[in-house]
Amino acid sequence: MQWFDSHAHIQDSAFASDLGTVLERALAAGVTRIILPASDHIDSQRALSLAVRHRTQKTGAGRAIRLWTSIGCHPHEASKYGSDGTERLRRMITPASRPFIVAIGETGLDYHYDHSPRHVQREVFRQQLDLAYALNLPLIIHEREATADCLEILRQQAATGRLHASPGVFHCFSGSPETAVIVRKMGFFIGIDGPVTYKNARKTLDVVHQCPPDRLLLETDSPYLTPVPKRGQRNEPANLPLIGQKVAEIRGVPQAEIARLTFDNACRAFRLTDVD
Ligand code: NI
């Protein structure tokens, strides 16, 4: 069984001292593909360097795991983006780095924490949507308590022809089943994370239950959102099968089927045609 963790911040300082062991455990759990989502320019650079370094490393822990990265600016960090933010992201893409960059993000809106002013979040989101369109890259969307504005901005992009038919993933989807239908119609995948294993996950259970099998992705969001029964500990990609197990239970299918279909979905969502 092979699993694809399409969202794990393993470039985070939480893994600075033991990333090799973390990757060994991931591999032992069958997690062979990981996408590193970025939260700002420095983090994008850090994630990218890690993916490149891992690829060229001759020996070492978890070598059989393939890593890719996104580049972008999380809504929390939107006020740091600056007038040259888009240009700085664009400059990270070189012939050498391009094969490792599979998405723009995390980008979106977060009105729960409001770490950046909302109008700035919207502007930085729009700029990254345009960048993703121009570069023909999928998006990793972070949306929390900002559904109406997020959908409105995406509709505007679509109406002006600046949203691809398969535009990416709604990461850690926390919306209603109705919202899930809307974003799926726009072509997005639905990212499912550790909270699906929590007691108050009712809404997410419905979302998972109703989602067509070809649109589900599994993500740990390491080091955050640790699934039950490891809640309280640092999260890591090796915990992905716990999320897969819960999704398999909800859908009443074998775990192996969830592993296979979410693996294939991640390859499609991030257009990884050369995965061996
Ligand atoms: Ni994340």
CSV table of C-alpha atoms in Angstrom, one decimal, residues 4 6 35 70 101-103 138-140 168-169 189 217 219 265-273:
chain,number,residue,atom,x,y,z
A,4,PHE,CA,0.5,10.3,-0.8
A,6,SER,CA,-0.3,16.1,-0.3
A,35,ILE,CA,4.0,17.9,-1.0
A,70,SER,CA,4.4,24.8,-3.5
A,101,ILE,CA,7.3,23.3,-7.8
A,102,VAL,CA,3.9,21.8,-8.2
A,103,ALA,CA,1.5,24.5,-6.9
A,138,PRO,CA,-2.7,24.4,-9.4
A,139,LEU,CA,-3.6,26.2,-6.2
A,140,ILE,CA,-3.4,25.1,-2.6
A,168,GLY,CA,-6.2,22.7,-7.3
A,169,VAL,CA,-7.2,21.8,-3.8
A,189,PHE,CA,-10.2,18.6,-5.0
A,217,LEU,CA,-7.0,14.1,-1.2
A,219,GLU,CA,-3.2,15.5,4.0
A,265,ASN,CA,-6.0,11.9,-7.2
A,266,ALA,CA,-2.9,13.7,-5.8
A,267,CYS,CA,-0.9,12.8,-9.0
A,268,ARG,CA,-3.8,14.2,-11.1
A,269,ALA,CA,-4.4,17.3,-8.9
A,270,PHE,CA,-0.7,18.3,-9.0
A,271,ARG,CA,-0.1,17.0,-12.6
A,272,LEU,CA,2.6,14.6,-11.6
A,273,THR,CA,2.8,12.6,-14.8
